[in-house]
PDB file of C-alpha atoms in Angstrom:
ATOM      1  CA  MET A  12     -37.573   3.568 -64.801  1.00  0.00           C
ATOM      2  CA  PRO A  13     -39.160   3.372 -61.117  1.00  0.00           C
ATOM      3  CA  THR A  14     -40.988  -0.088 -61.266  1.00  0.00           C
ATOM      4  CA  PHE A  15     -44.202   1.120 -60.564  1.00  0.00           C
ATOM      5  CA  LEU A  16     -44.234   3.293 -63.976  1.00  0.00           C
ATOM      6  CA  ALA A  17     -43.144  -0.043 -65.613  1.00  0.00           C
ATOM      7  CA  ARG A  18     -46.073  -2.222 -64.362  1.00  0.00           C
ATOM      8  CA  LEU A  19     -48.619   0.799 -65.151  1.00  0.00           C
ATOM      9  CA  GLU A  20     -47.367   0.727 -68.848  1.00  0.00           C
ATOM     10  CA  ALA A  21     -47.761  -3.186 -68.908  1.00  0.00           C
ATOM     11  CA  ALA A  22     -51.190  -2.835 -66.893  1.00  0.00           C
ATOM     12  CA  ARG A  23     -53.617  -4.599 -69.715  1.00  0.00           C
ATOM     13  CA  PRO A  24     -56.611  -4.596 -67.435  1.00  0.00           C
ATOM     14  CA  LEU A  25     -56.617  -1.097 -67.714  1.00  0.00           C
ATOM     15  CA  ASP A  26     -57.198  -0.925 -71.499  1.00  0.00           C
ATOM     16  CA  ARG A  27     -60.944  -1.559 -71.513  1.00  0.00           C
ATOM     17  CA  PHE A  28     -61.320   1.739 -69.305  1.00  0.00           C
ATOM     18  CA  ALA A  29     -58.800   3.563 -71.199  1.00  0.00           C
ATOM     19  CA  GLU A  30     -60.516   2.784 -74.624  1.00  0.00           C
ATOM     20  CA  ALA A  31     -63.778   3.862 -73.119  1.00  0.00           C
ATOM     21  CA  LEU A  32     -62.186   7.096 -72.241  1.00  0.00           C
ATOM     22  CA  ARG A  33     -60.589   7.219 -75.820  1.00  0.00           C
ATOM     23  CA  ARG A  34     -64.087   7.055 -77.318  1.00  0.00           C
ATOM     24  CA  VAL A  35     -65.441  10.079 -75.312  1.00  0.00           C
ATOM     25  CA  ALA A  36     -62.108  12.162 -75.805  1.00  0.00           C
ATOM     26  CA  GLN A  37     -63.130  11.304 -79.754  1.00  0.00           C
ATOM     27  CA  ALA A  38     -66.292  12.686 -79.734  1.00  0.00           C
ATOM     28  CA  THR A  39     -65.217  15.511 -77.482  1.00  0.00           C
ATOM     29  CA  ALA A  40     -62.149  17.082 -78.665  1.00  0.00           C
ATOM     30  CA  GLY A  41     -60.593  14.801 -81.136  1.00  0.00           C
ATOM     31  CA  ARG A  42     -62.431  15.643 -84.618  1.00  0.00           C
ATOM     32  CA  GLY A  43     -62.382  18.535 -87.162  1.00  0.00           C
ATOM     33  CA  ARG A  44     -61.092  21.818 -87.048  1.00  0.00           C
ATOM     34  CA  LEU A  45     -61.542  22.236 -83.221  1.00  0.00           C
ATOM     35  CA  GLY A  46     -59.397  19.310 -82.756  1.00  0.00           C
ATOM     36  CA  ASP A  47     -56.685  20.889 -84.941  1.00  0.00           C
ATOM     37  CA  VAL A  48     -56.676  23.697 -82.299  1.00  0.00           C
ATOM     38  CA  LEU A  49     -56.620  21.466 -79.323  1.00  0.00           C
ATOM     39  CA  HIS A  50     -53.775  19.405 -80.588  1.00  0.00           C
ATOM     40  CA  GLY A  51     -51.651  22.643 -81.133  1.00  0.00           C
ATOM     41  CA  ARG A  52     -51.494  22.499 -84.952  1.00  0.00           C
ATOM     42  CA  PRO A  53     -51.619  26.296 -85.521  1.00  0.00           C
ATOM     43  CA  ALA A  54     -49.171  26.952 -82.548  1.00  0.00           C
ATOM     44  CA  GLY A  55     -46.698  24.411 -84.114  1.00  0.00           C
ATOM     45  CA  HIS A  56     -46.489  22.234 -80.998  1.00  0.00           C
ATOM     46  CA  PRO A  57     -48.846  20.139 -78.582  1.00  0.00           C
ATOM     47  CA  LEU A  58     -50.911  22.672 -76.469  1.00  0.00           C
ATOM     48  CA  HIS A  59     -51.643  20.831 -73.678  1.00  0.00           C
ATOM     49  CA  PRO A  60     -48.379  21.388 -71.631  1.00  0.00           C
ATOM     50  CA  ALA A  61     -48.550  25.352 -72.156  1.00  0.00           C
ATOM     51  CA  VAL A  62     -52.134  25.572 -71.078  1.00  0.00           C
ATOM     52  CA  VAL A  63     -51.988  23.721 -67.786  1.00  0.00           C
ATOM     53  CA  GLN A  64     -49.778  26.278 -66.640  1.00  0.00           C
ATOM     54  CA  PHE A  65     -52.541  28.514 -65.588  1.00  0.00           C
ATOM     55  CA  PRO A  66     -54.799  26.495 -63.222  1.00  0.00           C
ATOM     56  CA  VAL A  67     -51.654  24.846 -61.702  1.00  0.00           C
ATOM     57  CA  GLY A  68     -50.149  28.285 -60.889  1.00  0.00           C
ATOM     58  CA  ALA A  69     -53.559  29.580 -59.363  1.00  0.00           C
ATOM     59  CA  TRP A  70     -53.533  26.485 -57.268  1.00  0.00           C
ATOM     60  CA  MET A  71     -49.732  26.757 -56.253  1.00  0.00           C
ATOM     61  CA  SER A  72     -50.433  30.615 -55.200  1.00  0.00           C
ATOM     62  CA  THR A  73     -53.234  29.259 -53.134  1.00  0.00           C
ATOM     63  CA  ALA A  74     -51.632  27.217 -51.350  1.00  0.00           C
ATOM     64  CA  VAL A  75     -48.915  29.560 -50.769  1.00  0.00           C
ATOM     65  CA  LEU A  76     -51.510  32.143 -49.341  1.00  0.00           C
ATOM     66  CA  ASP A  77     -53.066  29.278 -47.636  1.00  0.00           C
ATOM     67  CA  ALA A  78     -49.801  28.730 -45.839  1.00  0.00           C
ATOM     68  CA  LEU A  79     -48.771  32.401 -44.729  1.00  0.00           C
ATOM     69  CA  PRO A  80     -49.505  33.486 -41.025  1.00  0.00           C
ATOM     70  CA  GLY A  81     -51.747  36.024 -42.540  1.00  0.00           C
ATOM     71  CA  ARG A  82     -54.117  33.548 -44.261  1.00  0.00           C
ATOM     72  CA  ASP A  83     -57.202  34.353 -41.996  1.00  0.00           C
ATOM     73  CA  THR A  84     -57.291  37.627 -42.860  1.00  0.00           C
ATOM     74  CA  PRO A  85     -60.361  39.002 -44.892  1.00  0.00           C
ATOM     75  CA  GLY A  86     -57.861  39.803 -47.690  1.00  0.00           C
ATOM     76  CA  SER A  87     -55.845  36.756 -47.732  1.00  0.00           C
ATOM     77  CA  ARG A  88     -59.220  34.766 -47.778  1.00  0.00           C
ATOM     78  CA  ARG A  89     -60.681  36.349 -50.838  1.00  0.00           C
ATOM     79  CA  ALA A  90     -57.508  36.043 -53.025  1.00  0.00           C
ATOM     80  CA  ALA A  91     -56.841  32.525 -51.907  1.00  0.00           C
ATOM     81  CA  ALA A  92     -60.651  31.742 -53.019  1.00  0.00           C
ATOM     82  CA  ALA A  93     -60.513  33.752 -56.227  1.00  0.00           C
ATOM     83  CA  LEU A  94     -57.132  32.166 -57.471  1.00  0.00           C
ATOM     84  CA  LEU A  95     -58.778  28.857 -56.439  1.00  0.00           C
ATOM     85  CA  THR A  96     -61.668  29.687 -58.739  1.00  0.00           C
ATOM     86  CA  ALA A  97     -59.792  30.875 -61.351  1.00  0.00           C
ATOM     87  CA  GLY A  98     -57.264  27.792 -61.627  1.00  0.00           C
ATOM     88  CA  THR A  99     -60.597  25.485 -61.127  1.00  0.00           C
ATOM     89  CA  ALA A 100     -62.236  27.314 -64.107  1.00  0.00           C
ATOM     90  CA  GLY A 101     -58.614  27.234 -66.187  1.00  0.00           C
ATOM     91  CA  ALA A 102     -59.034  23.413 -65.699  1.00  0.00           C
ATOM     92  CA  LEU A 103     -61.472  23.441 -68.749  1.00  0.00           C
ATOM     93  CA  PRO A 104     -59.278  24.371 -71.627  1.00  0.00           C
ATOM     94  CA  ALA A 105     -56.500  22.203 -69.794  1.00  0.00           C
ATOM     95  CA  THR A 106     -58.923  19.353 -70.023  1.00  0.00           C
ATOM     96  CA  LEU A 107     -59.870  19.566 -73.587  1.00  0.00           C
ATOM     97  CA  THR A 108     -56.471  19.803 -75.012  1.00  0.00           C
ATOM     98  CA  GLY A 109     -55.458  16.929 -73.158  1.00  0.00           C
ATOM     99  CA  LEU A 110     -58.285  14.716 -74.134  1.00  0.00           C
ATOM    100  CA  ALA A 111     -57.440  15.953 -77.963  1.00  0.00           C
ATOM    101  CA  ASP A 112     -53.919  14.815 -77.179  1.00  0.00           C
ATOM    102  CA  TYR A 113     -55.038  11.291 -75.757  1.00  0.00           C
ATOM    103  CA  VAL A 114     -57.464  10.282 -78.768  1.00  0.00           C
ATOM    104  CA  THR A 115     -54.270   9.119 -80.644  1.00  0.00           C
ATOM    105  CA  LEU A 116     -51.788   7.848 -77.970  1.00  0.00           C
ATOM    106  CA  THR A 117     -50.756   3.906 -77.919  1.00  0.00           C
ATOM    107  CA  PRO A 118     -52.006   1.653 -75.623  1.00  0.00           C
ATOM    108  CA  GLN A 119     -48.966   1.779 -73.540  1.00  0.00           C
ATOM    109  CA  GLN A 120     -49.139   5.651 -73.150  1.00  0.00           C
ATOM    110  CA  ARG A 121     -52.965   5.288 -72.614  1.00  0.00           C
ATOM    111  CA  ARG A 122     -52.752   3.473 -69.682  1.00  0.00           C
ATOM    112  CA  VAL A 123     -50.598   5.977 -68.075  1.00  0.00           C
ATOM    113  CA  ALA A 124     -52.808   8.821 -69.197  1.00  0.00           C
ATOM    114  CA  LEU A 125     -55.774   7.060 -67.857  1.00  0.00           C
ATOM    115  CA  VAL A 126     -54.270   7.285 -64.211  1.00  0.00           C
ATOM    116  CA  HIS A 127     -52.972  10.974 -64.879  1.00  0.00           C
ATOM    117  CA  VAL A 128     -56.627  11.994 -65.827  1.00  0.00           C
ATOM    118  CA  THR A 129     -58.049  10.021 -63.270  1.00  0.00           C
ATOM    119  CA  ALA A 130     -55.585  11.697 -60.799  1.00  0.00           C
ATOM    120  CA  ASN A 131     -56.408  15.416 -61.975  1.00  0.00           C
ATOM    121  CA  VAL A 132     -59.930  14.842 -62.096  1.00  0.00           C
ATOM    122  CA  THR A 133     -59.979  13.881 -58.673  1.00  0.00           C
ATOM    123  CA  ALA A 134     -57.857  16.770 -57.651  1.00  0.00           C
ATOM    124  CA  LEU A 135     -60.668  18.859 -59.491  1.00  0.00           C
ATOM    125  CA  GLY A 136     -63.306  17.479 -57.118  1.00  0.00           C
ATOM    126  CA  PHE A 137     -61.304  18.517 -53.942  1.00  0.00           C
ATOM    127  CA  PHE A 138     -60.535  22.082 -55.455  1.00  0.00           C
ATOM    128  CA  ALA A 139     -64.362  22.373 -56.034  1.00  0.00           C
ATOM    129  CA  ALA A 140     -65.031  20.850 -52.492  1.00  0.00           C
ATOM    130  CA  SER A 141     -62.724  23.675 -51.265  1.00  0.00           C
ATOM    131  CA  ILE A 142     -64.319  26.424 -52.958  1.00  0.00           C
ATOM    132  CA  ALA A 143     -67.545  25.322 -51.404  1.00  0.00           C
ATOM    133  CA  ALA A 144     -66.512  24.937 -48.218  1.00  0.00           C
ATOM    134  CA  ARG A 145     -64.839  28.601 -48.331  1.00  0.00           C
ATOM    135  CA  ALA A 146     -68.160  29.901 -49.400  1.00  0.00           C
ATOM    136  CA  ARG A 147     -69.694  28.640 -46.066  1.00  0.00           C
ATOM    137  CA  GLY A 148     -67.016  30.216 -44.152  1.00  0.00           C
ATOM    138  CA  ASP A 149     -64.877  27.067 -43.182  1.00  0.00           C
ATOM    139  CA  HIS A 150     -61.912  28.371 -44.186  1.00  0.00           C
ATOM    140  CA  ALA A 151     -59.869  25.718 -42.439  1.00  0.00           C
ATOM    141  CA  ARG A 152     -61.687  22.765 -44.048  1.00  0.00           C
ATOM    142  CA  GLY A 153     -61.075  24.602 -47.278  1.00  0.00           C
ATOM    143  CA  ARG A 154     -57.434  25.039 -47.026  1.00  0.00           C
ATOM    144  CA  ARG A 155     -57.228  20.992 -46.081  1.00  0.00           C
ATOM    145  CA  LEU A 156     -59.313  20.174 -49.371  1.00  0.00           C
ATOM    146  CA  SER A 157     -57.377  22.270 -51.633  1.00  0.00           C
ATOM    147  CA  PHE A 158     -53.913  21.002 -50.198  1.00  0.00           C
ATOM    148  CA  ALA A 159     -55.177  17.335 -50.934  1.00  0.00           C
ATOM    149  CA  GLY A 160     -56.020  18.794 -54.529  1.00  0.00           C
ATOM    150  CA  LEU A 161     -52.642  19.931 -55.038  1.00  0.00           C
ATOM    151  CA  GLY A 162     -51.050  16.760 -53.974  1.00  0.00           C
ATOM    152  CA  LEU A 163     -53.185  14.700 -56.310  1.00  0.00           C
ATOM    153  CA  ALA A 164     -52.388  17.327 -59.195  1.00  0.00           C
ATOM    154  CA  GLY A 165     -48.535  17.087 -58.505  1.00  0.00           C
ATOM    155  CA  ALA A 166     -49.023  13.274 -58.699  1.00  0.00           C
ATOM    156  CA  GLY A 167     -51.050  13.793 -61.887  1.00  0.00           C
ATOM    157  CA  ALA A 168     -48.252  16.185 -63.414  1.00  0.00           C
ATOM    158  CA  TYR A 169     -45.715  13.481 -62.545  1.00  0.00           C
ATOM    159  CA  LEU A 170     -47.188  10.778 -65.014  1.00  0.00           C
ATOM    160  CA  GLY A 171     -47.640  13.723 -67.495  1.00  0.00           C
ATOM    161  CA  GLY A 172     -44.025  14.444 -67.378  1.00  0.00           C
ATOM    162  CA  HIS A 173     -43.341  10.600 -67.577  1.00  0.00           C
ATOM    163  CA  LEU A 174     -45.790  10.745 -70.860  1.00  0.00           C
ATOM    164  CA  ALA A 175     -44.029  13.340 -72.444  1.00  0.00           C
ATOM    165  CA  PHE A 176     -40.585  12.779 -71.796  1.00  0.00           C
ATOM    166  CA  ALA A 177     -40.097   8.913 -71.055  1.00  0.00           C
ATOM    167  CA  GLN A 178     -43.038   7.956 -73.745  1.00  0.00           C
ATOM    168  CA  GLY A 179     -42.445  10.372 -75.944  1.00  0.00           C
ATOM    169  CA  ALA A 180     -45.944  11.504 -76.125  1.00  0.00           C
ATOM    170  CA  GLY A 181     -46.367  14.922 -78.344  1.00  0.00           C
ATOM    171  CA  ALA A 182     -42.852  14.594 -79.516  1.00  0.00           C
ATOM    172  CA  ASN A 183     -41.943  15.158 -82.565  1.00  0.00           C
ATOM    173  CA  HIS A 184     -40.718  11.926 -83.888  1.00  0.00           C
ATOM    174  CA  ALA A 185     -39.196  13.512 -87.342  1.00  0.00           C
ATOM    175  CA  ALA A 186     -37.062  16.204 -85.823  1.00  0.00           C
ATOM    176  CA  THR A 187     -35.885  13.492 -83.395  1.00  0.00           C
ATOM    177  CA  ALA A 188     -34.729  11.552 -86.390  1.00  0.00           C
ATOM    178  CA  LEU A 189     -32.765  14.317 -88.095  1.00  0.00           C
ATOM    179  CA  PRO A 190     -29.475  13.963 -85.603  1.00  0.00           C
ATOM    180  CA  LEU A 191     -29.205  10.104 -87.252  1.00  0.00           C
ATOM    181  CA  VAL A 192     -28.991  11.743 -90.834  1.00  0.00           C
ATOM    182  CA  PRO A 193     -24.799  11.488 -91.078  1.00  0.00           C
ATOM    183  CA  SER A 194     -23.736  14.920 -92.299  1.00  0.00           C
ATOM    184  CA  GLY A 195     -22.819  16.069 -95.926  1.00  0.00           C
ATOM    185  CA  TRP A 196     -24.518  15.217 -98.967  1.00  0.00           C
ATOM    186  CA  HIS A 197     -26.181  11.718 -99.842  1.00  0.00           C
ATOM    187  CA  ARG A 198     -26.834   9.875-103.081  1.00  0.00           C
ATOM    188  CA  LEU A 199     -30.440   8.619-103.099  1.00  0.00           C
ATOM    189  CA  ASP A 200     -31.137   7.427-106.898  1.00  0.00           C
ATOM    190  CA  ALA A 201     -30.835   8.443-110.443  1.00  0.00           C
ATOM    191  CA  VAL A 202     -33.620  11.422-111.709  1.00  0.00           C
ATOM    192  CA  GLY A 203     -35.023   9.237-114.149  1.00  0.00           C
ATOM    193  CA  ALA A 204     -35.659   6.569-111.839  1.00  0.00           C
ATOM    194  CA  ILE A 205     -37.959   8.714-109.496  1.00  0.00           C
ATOM    195  CA  ALA A 206     -41.680   8.653-110.430  1.00  0.00           C
ATOM    196  CA  GLU A 207     -43.246  12.060-111.095  1.00  0.00           C
ATOM    197  CA  GLY A 208     -46.442  12.568-108.794  1.00  0.00           C
ATOM    198  CA  LYS A 209     -45.908   9.343-106.718  1.00  0.00           C
ATOM    199  CA  LEU A 210     -44.072   8.574-103.532  1.00  0.00           C
ATOM    200  CA  SER A 211     -40.635   7.283-103.287  1.00  0.00           C
ATOM    201  CA  SER A 212     -38.970   5.896-100.297  1.00  0.00           C
ATOM    202  CA  TYR A 213     -35.332   5.662 -99.384  1.00  0.00           C
ATOM    203  CA  THR A 214     -32.967   5.660 -96.264  1.00  0.00           C
ATOM    204  CA  VAL A 215     -30.006   7.572 -95.527  1.00  0.00           C
ATOM    205  CA  GLY A 216     -27.957   5.846 -92.606  1.00  0.00           C
ATOM    206  CA  ASP A 217     -31.109   4.424 -90.463  1.00  0.00           C
ATOM    207  CA  VAL A 218     -33.426   7.342 -91.282  1.00  0.00           C
ATOM    208  CA  PRO A 219     -36.356   6.970 -93.710  1.00  0.00           C
ATOM    209  CA  VAL A 220     -36.536   9.678 -95.965  1.00  0.00           C
ATOM    210  CA  LEU A 221     -39.660  10.531 -98.493  1.00  0.00           C
ATOM    211  CA  VAL A 222     -39.144  11.967-101.765  1.00  0.00           C
ATOM    212  CA  TYR A 223     -42.198  13.449-104.199  1.00  0.00           C
ATOM    213  CA  ARG A 224     -41.228  14.737-107.647  1.00  0.00           C
ATOM    214  CA  GLU A 225     -43.145  17.371-109.342  1.00  0.00           C
ATOM    215  CA  HIS A 226     -41.950  18.071-112.696  1.00  0.00           C
ATOM    216  CA  ASP A 227     -38.255  18.784-112.174  1.00  0.00           C
ATOM    217  CA  ARG A 228     -38.795  19.753-108.620  1.00  0.00           C
ATOM    218  CA  PHE A 229     -37.899  17.390-105.856  1.00  0.00           C
ATOM    219  CA  SER A 230     -38.769  17.492-102.051  1.00  0.00           C
ATOM    220  CA  ALA A 231     -37.460  14.975 -99.375  1.00  0.00           C
ATOM    221  CA  LEU A 232     -38.908  15.075 -95.980  1.00  0.00           C
ATOM    222  CA  VAL A 233     -38.281  12.786 -93.191  1.00  0.00           C
ATOM    223  CA  GLY A 234     -40.268   9.589 -93.469  1.00  0.00           C
ATOM    224  CA  ARG A 235     -41.177   9.232 -89.909  1.00  0.00           C
ATOM    225  CA  CYS A 236     -44.626  11.023 -89.143  1.00  0.00           C
ATOM    226  CA  ALA A 237     -43.951  13.874 -86.646  1.00  0.00           C
ATOM    227  CA  HIS A 238     -46.821  12.761 -84.719  1.00  0.00           C
ATOM    228  CA  GLN A 239     -46.191   9.378 -83.825  1.00  0.00           C
ATOM    229  CA  GLY A 240     -43.325   8.017 -85.976  1.00  0.00           C
ATOM    230  CA  ALA A 241     -45.701   6.444 -88.544  1.00  0.00           C
ATOM    231  CA  PRO A 242     -44.116   5.054 -92.002  1.00  0.00           C
ATOM    232  CA  LEU A 243     -45.600   7.905 -94.249  1.00  0.00           C
ATOM    233  CA  ALA A 244     -44.359   6.458 -97.637  1.00  0.00           C
ATOM    234  CA  GLU A 245     -47.342   4.003 -96.582  1.00  0.00           C
ATOM    235  CA  GLY A 246     -49.513   6.971 -96.772  1.00  0.00           C
ATOM    236  CA  ARG A 247     -51.178   8.299 -99.797  1.00  0.00           C
ATOM    237  CA  THR A 248     -51.178  11.450-101.989  1.00  0.00           C
ATOM    238  CA  LEU A 249     -53.450  14.177-101.889  1.00  0.00           C
ATOM    239  CA  ASP A 250     -54.545  17.556-103.285  1.00  0.00           C
ATOM    240  CA  MET A 251     -55.153  20.197-100.755  1.00  0.00           C
ATOM    241  CA  ASP A 252     -55.838  23.740-101.991  1.00  0.00           C
ATOM    242  CA  GLY A 253     -53.680  22.752-105.487  1.00  0.00           C
ATOM    243  CA  ASP A 254     -50.529  21.735-103.026  1.00  0.00           C
ATOM    244  CA  ALA A 255     -49.853  18.094-103.145  1.00  0.00           C
ATOM    245  CA  CYS A 256     -49.630  16.401 -99.998  1.00  0.00           C
ATOM    246  CA  VAL A 257     -49.215  13.196 -98.020  1.00  0.00           C
ATOM    247  CA  GLU A 258     -51.475  11.662 -95.392  1.00  0.00           C
ATOM    248  CA  CYS A 259     -50.185   9.818 -92.464  1.00  0.00           C
ATOM    249  CA  PRO A 260     -51.320   6.019 -92.679  1.00  0.00           C
ATOM    250  CA  TRP A 261     -51.904   5.972 -88.816  1.00  0.00           C
ATOM    251  CA  HIS A 262     -53.908   9.096 -87.629  1.00  0.00           C
ATOM    252  CA  GLY A 263     -54.442  11.319 -90.763  1.00  0.00           C
ATOM    253  CA  SER A 264     -52.157  14.163 -90.187  1.00  0.00           C
ATOM    254  CA  VAL A 265     -51.790  15.896 -93.697  1.00  0.00           C
ATOM    255  CA  PHE A 266     -48.297  17.553 -94.533  1.00  0.00           C
ATOM    256  CA  ARG A 267     -47.688  19.364 -97.990  1.00  0.00           C
ATOM    257  CA  LEU A 268     -45.139  17.441 -99.555  1.00  0.00           C
ATOM    258  CA  ALA A 269     -43.132  21.177-100.938  1.00  0.00           C
ATOM    259  CA  ASP A 270     -42.440  21.975 -97.592  1.00  0.00           C
ATOM    260  CA  GLY A 271     -43.600  19.524 -94.881  1.00  0.00           C
ATOM    261  CA  ARG A 272     -46.070  22.277 -93.419  1.00  0.00           C
ATOM    262  CA  ALA A 273     -48.481  20.492 -91.417  1.00  0.00           C
ATOM    263  CA  LEU A 274     -52.215  21.329 -92.728  1.00  0.00           C
ATOM    264  CA  ARG A 275     -54.239  18.593 -90.627  1.00  0.00           C
ATOM    265  CA  GLY A 276     -53.826  17.315 -87.273  1.00  0.00           C
ATOM    266  CA  PRO A 277     -53.166  15.417 -85.255  1.00  0.00           C
ATOM    267  CA  ALA A 278     -49.769  16.217 -85.887  1.00  0.00           C
ATOM    268  CA  ALA A 279     -49.090  19.712 -84.156  1.00  0.00           C
ATOM    269  CA  SER A 280     -45.521  19.889 -85.787  1.00  0.00           C
ATOM    270  CA  ASP A 281     -44.299  20.467 -89.155  1.00  0.00           C
ATOM    271  CA  GLN A 282     -42.639  17.408 -90.998  1.00  0.00           C
ATOM    272  CA  THR A 283     -38.834  17.840 -90.991  1.00  0.00           C
ATOM    273  CA  ARG A 284     -37.653  18.570 -94.434  1.00  0.00           C
ATOM    274  CA  LEU A 285     -34.008  17.745 -96.015  1.00  0.00           C
ATOM    275  CA  ARG A 286     -32.097  19.516 -98.868  1.00  0.00           C
ATOM    276  CA  THR A 287     -32.255  18.354-102.139  1.00  0.00           C
ATOM    277  CA  ARG A 288     -29.921  19.263-105.147  1.00  0.00           C
ATOM    278  CA  VAL A 289     -29.104  17.148-108.586  1.00  0.00           C
ATOM    279  CA  ARG A 290     -25.706  16.219-109.343  1.00  0.00           C
ATOM    280  CA  ALA A 291     -24.470  13.981-112.370  1.00  0.00           C
ATOM    281  CA  GLY A 292     -28.160  13.033-112.637  1.00  0.00           C
ATOM    282  CA  HIS A 293     -28.695  11.708-109.185  1.00  0.00           C
ATOM    283  CA  LEU A 294     -31.099  13.575-106.502  1.00  0.00           C
ATOM    284  CA  GLU A 295     -28.757  13.762-103.457  1.00  0.00           C
ATOM    285  CA  VAL A 296     -30.231  15.043 -99.770  1.00  0.00           C
ATOM    286  CA  ALA A 297     -28.672  16.649 -97.162  1.00  0.00           C
ATOM    287  CA  GLN A 298     -29.465  18.082 -93.607  1.00  0.00           C
ATOM    288  CA  PRO A 299     -31.311  21.146 -93.658  1.00  0.00           C
TER     289      PRO A 299
END
């Protein structure tokens, strides 16, 4: 990891600013059904990486037109201005989905995300200034401003990549645990020892497994929350529309115990389910 990224992750002086932004994000985009949609729960994965493609693509297309030899023709100027305006308008849903994800980041992730947000907001300022300059007829200045904005947006995108791939923000933490479950069937416990209607916790290899019994039916989920890896066994059971569910103890995501379906965010991905069977009076589990 580059040294400056390691220092950024450990930059505690940023925490008060990061916490202030978290409160704004919570009030703006982190609650209720809107928060679920912005997190990407209906899509089954975080929405932010997909939504940012439109503004970034529009801004890059603007840069291409601004760099071509025919950039000063009326048609090229109009096309560049239209793309720039569309990309800047498209930054609104990108910002909202990013704020929704920001709410539940860890302190280390929030420090990087704070600079990510700052770079992108500053880029938006340059793009807005470029739109204004072009509207006044100063296309040369407008091009310089949009190139500067694109550079800042690129820096922000670099930090976004670090958040997603190096720090695991938005990753499905249950799915990443699945390869650690050894192949084959694994005995957990005698059927009679598994309490009905309660969460039971076991370990297969190094992977926590959450078991729920309803009469003679058993379900087993990876015990690490898909959202941020919280221990689901420490959560509580609740009923949603007649289905037994588990609520994450850290951020309140709700998963249906029968199949792992995410019913409430911030988790966007379903909880990974394991196969179950009863052999010789004992419950066994295996990879899907």
